[in-house]
Coordinates of C-alpha atoms in Angstrom, one line a residue:
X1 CA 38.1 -15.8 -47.3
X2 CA 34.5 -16.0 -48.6
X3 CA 33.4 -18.5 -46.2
X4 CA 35.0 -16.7 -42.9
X5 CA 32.8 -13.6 -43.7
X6 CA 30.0 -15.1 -44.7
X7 CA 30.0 -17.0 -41.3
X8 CA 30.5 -13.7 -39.6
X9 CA 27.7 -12.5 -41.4
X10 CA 25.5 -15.2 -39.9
X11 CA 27.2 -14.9 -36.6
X12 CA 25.4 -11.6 -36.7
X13 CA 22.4 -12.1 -37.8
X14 CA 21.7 -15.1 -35.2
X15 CA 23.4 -12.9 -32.8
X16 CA 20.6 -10.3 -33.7
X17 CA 17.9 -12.5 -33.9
X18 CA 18.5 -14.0 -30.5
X19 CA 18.4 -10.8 -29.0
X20 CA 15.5 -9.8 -30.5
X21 CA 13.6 -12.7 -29.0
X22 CA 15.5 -12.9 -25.5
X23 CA 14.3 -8.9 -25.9
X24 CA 10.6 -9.9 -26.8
X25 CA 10.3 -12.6 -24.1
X26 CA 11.1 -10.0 -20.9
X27 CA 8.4 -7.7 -22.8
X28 CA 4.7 -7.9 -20.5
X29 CA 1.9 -7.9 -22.7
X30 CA -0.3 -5.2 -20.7
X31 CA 0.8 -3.4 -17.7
X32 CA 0.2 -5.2 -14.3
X33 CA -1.0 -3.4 -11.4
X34 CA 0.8 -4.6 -8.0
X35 CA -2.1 -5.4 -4.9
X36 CA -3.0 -2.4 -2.6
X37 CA -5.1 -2.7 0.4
X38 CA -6.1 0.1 1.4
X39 CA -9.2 2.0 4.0
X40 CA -9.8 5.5 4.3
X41 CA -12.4 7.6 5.7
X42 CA -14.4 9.6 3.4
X43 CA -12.5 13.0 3.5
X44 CA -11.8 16.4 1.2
X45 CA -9.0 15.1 -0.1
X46 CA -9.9 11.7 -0.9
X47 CA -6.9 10.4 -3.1
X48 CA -5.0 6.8 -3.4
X49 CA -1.4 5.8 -5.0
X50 CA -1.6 2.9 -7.1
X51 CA 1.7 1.5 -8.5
X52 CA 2.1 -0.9 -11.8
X53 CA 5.2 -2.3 -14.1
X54 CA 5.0 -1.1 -17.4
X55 CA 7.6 -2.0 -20.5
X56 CA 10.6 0.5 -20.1
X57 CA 9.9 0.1 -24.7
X58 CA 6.7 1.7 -24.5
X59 CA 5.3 2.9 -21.1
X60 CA 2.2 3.4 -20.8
X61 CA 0.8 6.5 -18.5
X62 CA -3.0 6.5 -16.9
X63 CA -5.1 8.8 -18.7
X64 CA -8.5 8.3 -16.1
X65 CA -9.8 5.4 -14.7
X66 CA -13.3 4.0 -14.3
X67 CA -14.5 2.7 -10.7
X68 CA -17.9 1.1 -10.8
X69 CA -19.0 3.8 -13.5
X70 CA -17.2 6.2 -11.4
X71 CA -14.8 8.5 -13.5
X72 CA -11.3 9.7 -11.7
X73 CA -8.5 11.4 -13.1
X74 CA -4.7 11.4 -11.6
X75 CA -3.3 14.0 -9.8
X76 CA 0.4 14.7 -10.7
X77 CA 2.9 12.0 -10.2
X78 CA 6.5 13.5 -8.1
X79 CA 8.4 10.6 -9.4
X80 CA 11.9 10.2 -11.0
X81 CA 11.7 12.3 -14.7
X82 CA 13.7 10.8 -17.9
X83 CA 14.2 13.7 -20.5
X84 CA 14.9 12.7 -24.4
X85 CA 16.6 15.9 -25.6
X86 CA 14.8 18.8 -24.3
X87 CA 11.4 17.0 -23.8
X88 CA 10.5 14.9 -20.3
X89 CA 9.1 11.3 -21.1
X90 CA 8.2 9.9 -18.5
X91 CA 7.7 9.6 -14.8
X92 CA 8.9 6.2 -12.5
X93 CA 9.0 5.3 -9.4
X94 CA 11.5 2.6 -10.0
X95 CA 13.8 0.9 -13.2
X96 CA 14.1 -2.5 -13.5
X97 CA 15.8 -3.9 -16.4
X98 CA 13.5 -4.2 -19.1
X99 CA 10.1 -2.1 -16.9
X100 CA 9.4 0.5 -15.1
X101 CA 7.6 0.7 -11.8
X102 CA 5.0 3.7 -12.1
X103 CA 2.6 5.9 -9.5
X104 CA -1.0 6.8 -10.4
X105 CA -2.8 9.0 -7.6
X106 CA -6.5 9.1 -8.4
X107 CA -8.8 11.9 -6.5
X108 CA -12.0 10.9 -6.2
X109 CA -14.6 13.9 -7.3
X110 CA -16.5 15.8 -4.5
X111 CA -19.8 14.5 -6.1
X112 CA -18.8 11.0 -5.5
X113 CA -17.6 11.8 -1.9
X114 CA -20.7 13.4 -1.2
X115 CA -22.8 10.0 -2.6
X116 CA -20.5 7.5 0.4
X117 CA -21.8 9.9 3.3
X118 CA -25.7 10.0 1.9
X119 CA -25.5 6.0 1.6
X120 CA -23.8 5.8 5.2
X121 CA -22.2 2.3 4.5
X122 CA -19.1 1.3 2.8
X123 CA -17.5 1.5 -0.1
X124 CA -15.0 -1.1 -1.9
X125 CA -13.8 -2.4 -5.2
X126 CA -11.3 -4.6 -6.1
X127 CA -10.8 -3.8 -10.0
X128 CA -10.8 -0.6 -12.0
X129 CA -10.9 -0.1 -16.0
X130 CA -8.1 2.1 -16.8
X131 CA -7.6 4.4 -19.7
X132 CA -4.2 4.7 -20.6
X133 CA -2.8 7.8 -23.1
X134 CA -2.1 5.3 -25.7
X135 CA -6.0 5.1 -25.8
X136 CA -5.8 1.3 -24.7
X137 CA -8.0 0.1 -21.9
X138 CA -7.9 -3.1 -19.3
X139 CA -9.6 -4.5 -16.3
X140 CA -6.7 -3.9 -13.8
X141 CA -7.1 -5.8 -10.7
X142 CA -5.2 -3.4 -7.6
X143 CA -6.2 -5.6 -4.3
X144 CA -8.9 -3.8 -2.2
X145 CA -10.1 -0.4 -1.0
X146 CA -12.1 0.5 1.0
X147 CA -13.9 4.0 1.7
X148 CA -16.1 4.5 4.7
X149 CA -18.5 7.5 5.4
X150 CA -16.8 9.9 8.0
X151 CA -17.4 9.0 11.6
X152 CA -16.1 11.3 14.9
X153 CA -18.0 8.7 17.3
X154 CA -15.0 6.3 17.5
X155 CA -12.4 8.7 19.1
X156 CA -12.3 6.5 22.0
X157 CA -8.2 7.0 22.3
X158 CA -6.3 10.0 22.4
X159 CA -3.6 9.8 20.6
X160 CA -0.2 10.9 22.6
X161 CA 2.7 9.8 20.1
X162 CA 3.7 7.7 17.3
X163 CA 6.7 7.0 15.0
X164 CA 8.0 4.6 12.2
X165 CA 11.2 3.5 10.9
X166 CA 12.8 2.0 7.5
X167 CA 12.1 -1.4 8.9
X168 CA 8.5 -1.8 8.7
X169 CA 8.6 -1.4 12.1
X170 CA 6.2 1.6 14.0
X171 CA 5.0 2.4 16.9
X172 CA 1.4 4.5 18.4
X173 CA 0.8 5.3 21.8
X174 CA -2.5 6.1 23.3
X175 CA -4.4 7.0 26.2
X176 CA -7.3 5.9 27.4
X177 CA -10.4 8.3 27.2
X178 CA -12.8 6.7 30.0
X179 CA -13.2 3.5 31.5
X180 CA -14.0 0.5 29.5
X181 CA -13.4 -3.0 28.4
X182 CA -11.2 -4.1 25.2
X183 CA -12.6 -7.1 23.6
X184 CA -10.8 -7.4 20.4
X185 CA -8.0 -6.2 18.0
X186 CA -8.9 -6.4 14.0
X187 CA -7.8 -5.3 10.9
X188 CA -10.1 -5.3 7.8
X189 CA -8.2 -7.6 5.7
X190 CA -7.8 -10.7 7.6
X191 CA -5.9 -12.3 4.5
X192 CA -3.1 -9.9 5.1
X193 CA -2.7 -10.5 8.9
X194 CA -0.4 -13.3 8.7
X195 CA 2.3 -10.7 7.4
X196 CA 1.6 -8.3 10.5
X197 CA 2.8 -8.6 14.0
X198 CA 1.7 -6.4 16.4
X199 CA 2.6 -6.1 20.4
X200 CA 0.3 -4.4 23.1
X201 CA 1.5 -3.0 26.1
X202 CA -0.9 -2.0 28.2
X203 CA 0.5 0.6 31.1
X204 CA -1.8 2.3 34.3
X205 CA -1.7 5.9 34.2
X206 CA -2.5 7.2 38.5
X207 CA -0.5 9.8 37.7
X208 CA -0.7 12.8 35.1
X209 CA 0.3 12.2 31.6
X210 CA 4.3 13.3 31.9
X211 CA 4.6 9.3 31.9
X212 CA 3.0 9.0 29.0
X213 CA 5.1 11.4 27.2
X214 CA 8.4 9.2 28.6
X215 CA 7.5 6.0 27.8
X216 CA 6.4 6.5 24.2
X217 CA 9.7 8.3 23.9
X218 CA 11.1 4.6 25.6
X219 CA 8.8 3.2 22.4
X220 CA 10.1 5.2 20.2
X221 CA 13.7 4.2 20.7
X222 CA 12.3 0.8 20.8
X223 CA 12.8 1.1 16.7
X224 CA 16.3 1.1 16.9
X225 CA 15.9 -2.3 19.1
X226 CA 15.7 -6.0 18.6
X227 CA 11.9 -7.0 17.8
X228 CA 11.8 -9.4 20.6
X229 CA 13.1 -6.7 22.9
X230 CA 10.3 -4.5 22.0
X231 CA 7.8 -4.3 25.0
X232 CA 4.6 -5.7 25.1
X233 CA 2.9 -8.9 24.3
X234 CA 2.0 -10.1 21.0
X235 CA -1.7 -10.0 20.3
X236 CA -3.7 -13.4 20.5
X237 CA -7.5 -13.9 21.3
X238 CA -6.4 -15.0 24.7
X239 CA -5.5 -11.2 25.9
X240 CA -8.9 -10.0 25.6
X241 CA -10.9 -8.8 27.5
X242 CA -8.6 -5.9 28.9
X243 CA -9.6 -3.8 31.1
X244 CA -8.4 -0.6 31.1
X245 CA -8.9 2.5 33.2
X246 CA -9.4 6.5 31.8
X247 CA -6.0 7.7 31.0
X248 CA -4.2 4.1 30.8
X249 CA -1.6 4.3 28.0
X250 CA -2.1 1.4 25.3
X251 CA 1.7 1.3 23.0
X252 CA 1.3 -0.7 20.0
X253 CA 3.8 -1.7 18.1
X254 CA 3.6 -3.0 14.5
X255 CA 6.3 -5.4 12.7
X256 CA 4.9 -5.9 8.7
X257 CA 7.1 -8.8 7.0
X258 CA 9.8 -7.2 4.5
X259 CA 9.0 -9.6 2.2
X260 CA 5.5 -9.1 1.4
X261 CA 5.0 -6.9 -2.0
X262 CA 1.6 -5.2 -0.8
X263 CA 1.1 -1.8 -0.6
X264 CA -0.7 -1.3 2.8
X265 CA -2.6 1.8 4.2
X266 CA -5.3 0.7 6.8
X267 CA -6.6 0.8 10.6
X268 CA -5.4 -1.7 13.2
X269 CA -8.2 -1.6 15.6
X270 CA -9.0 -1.7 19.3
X271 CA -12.8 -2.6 19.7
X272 CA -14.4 -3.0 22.4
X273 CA -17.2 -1.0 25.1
X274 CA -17.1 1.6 27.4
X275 CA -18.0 1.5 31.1
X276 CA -21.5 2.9 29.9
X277 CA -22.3 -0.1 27.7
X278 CA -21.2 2.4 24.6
X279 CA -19.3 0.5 22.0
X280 CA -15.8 1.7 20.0
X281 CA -13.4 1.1 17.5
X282 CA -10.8 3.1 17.6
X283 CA -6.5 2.5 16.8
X284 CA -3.8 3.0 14.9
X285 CA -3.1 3.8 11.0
X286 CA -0.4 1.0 8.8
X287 CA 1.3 2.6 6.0
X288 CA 4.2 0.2 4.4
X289 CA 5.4 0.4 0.8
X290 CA 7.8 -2.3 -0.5
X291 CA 10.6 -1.7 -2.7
X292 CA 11.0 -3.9 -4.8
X293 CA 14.4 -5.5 -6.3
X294 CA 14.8 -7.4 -10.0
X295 CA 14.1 -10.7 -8.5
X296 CA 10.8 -9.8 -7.1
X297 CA 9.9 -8.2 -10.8
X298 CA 10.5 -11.1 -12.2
X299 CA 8.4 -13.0 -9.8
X300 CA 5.4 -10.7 -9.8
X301 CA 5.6 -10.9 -13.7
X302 CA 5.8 -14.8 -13.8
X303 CA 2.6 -14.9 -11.3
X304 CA 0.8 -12.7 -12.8
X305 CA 1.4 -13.2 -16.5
X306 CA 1.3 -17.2 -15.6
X307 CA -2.8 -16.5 -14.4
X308 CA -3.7 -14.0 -16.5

């Protein structure tokens, strides 16, 4: 009788300790920041949305970060809300098994904003120091962003209609200003093109713009077709240059691959020069946000625990 207890007593104590370890093993030793490419012109309300996986045991919240001795606090996070009794914990964007995926939007401080205009170039980083509640600190690497001074020269389109759908499938359409010559589409992180497709259809407008107005509404339905029904060829060096004439419609449409895990907010650009030897760069705006499944977790752990 002895001996069957004692061996349940081990039975639970192995049983105990092997959960304990199995536990500690799905446990990330920092948070990790997911990759976020992102551009934006300089602007008033100059904020980005940065997402991480944090242990579901002990998540950790962004107090501030630090951006090339920059200081920038979060803005408040709309996310799902757990409550322990009467008291909210925590904010999440999604739950995984043993993390949570979290939201940070930093506002960058008028001071700051005022600094990118003055130096009338650029502005990008790649890694931030962030100060989390706990008082802990790392190095997070987030991708790239990229701010650039505010510019009205480049309105070369006007912009007649644009859409999106669940799919990472959207769709722009725009209208020609003046005369000119297109000479090239570009986005401005060419390591992320390869997950982007993107179809031009170029229309003459003789007419008013009432056809403009019915065929991006024939774009827009375009969503709820096949991708290789959409119309439009898909952009390659060899369809440029393009000429196009003042009030020509330009549709693009975008198709971003559903399995990429980036978080993307940038231009797609049209560049080129006007009948009057002026040169633009003017398009469209891509905004895609995975979501992520426990699969995909696991991966983004394993990769970035694995090179860390």
């Amino acid at each position: 009788m002895k001996k069957i207890l004692w061996c349940g007593v081990l039975l639970v104590i192995f049983s105990w300790v092997g959960n304990y370890f199995y536990f500690h093993s799905k446990q990330i030793e920092r948070p990790i920041f997911l990759e976020h490419y992102y551009e934006s012109m300089n602007h008033e309300t100059l904020q980005f949305t940065f997402y991480y996986l944090t242990n579901k045991s002990d998540p950790k919240e962004v107090h501030y970060v630090e951006i090339d001795n920059v200081v920038a606090y979060p803005m408040s996070d709309p996310g799902f809300q757990i409550w322990h009794g009467t008291e909210p914990q925590i904010q999440y964007e999604q739950a995984f098994r043993h993390q949570y995926l979290m939201a940070v939007t930093i506002q960058f401080p008028a001071m700051e904003r005022e600094f990118i205009d003055q130096q009338n170039e650029p502005w990008s980083f790649h890694t931030m120091d962030v100060y989390f509640d706990d008082q802990s600190i790392m190095a997070a690497d987030i991708g790239e962003v990229i701010i650039r001074p505010l510019d009205d020269s480049n309105n070369f389109f006007d912009f007649q209609a644009g859409g999106s759908g669940n799919d990472h499938r959207s769709f722009t359409t725009l209208s020609a200003t003046e005369d000119a010559t297109i000479e090239n589409m570009s986005i401005p992180f060419p390591h992320v093109r390869d997950n982007i497709e993107v179809k031009l259809d170029h229309r003459s407008q003789q007419a008013d713009k009432t056809t403009a107005t019915s065929t991006s509404t024939s774009v827009h339905r375009s969503l709820q077709t096949d991708w290789d029904d959409v119309s439009g060829d898909v952009v390659s060096e060899g369809m440029f240059p393009l000429q196009v004439k003042e009030n020509d419609v330009i549709h693009l449409s975008t198709l971003i691959n559903s399995d990429q895990r980036n978080y993307l907010e940038f231009g797609i650009y049209l560049e080129g020069t006007t009948a009057d030897g002026q040169p633009f760069k003017s398009g469209d705006t891509i905004i895609d946000r995975p979501y992520l499944n426990q699969v995909e977790v696991n991966e983004i752990i394993k990769e970035r625990q694995g090179s860390s």
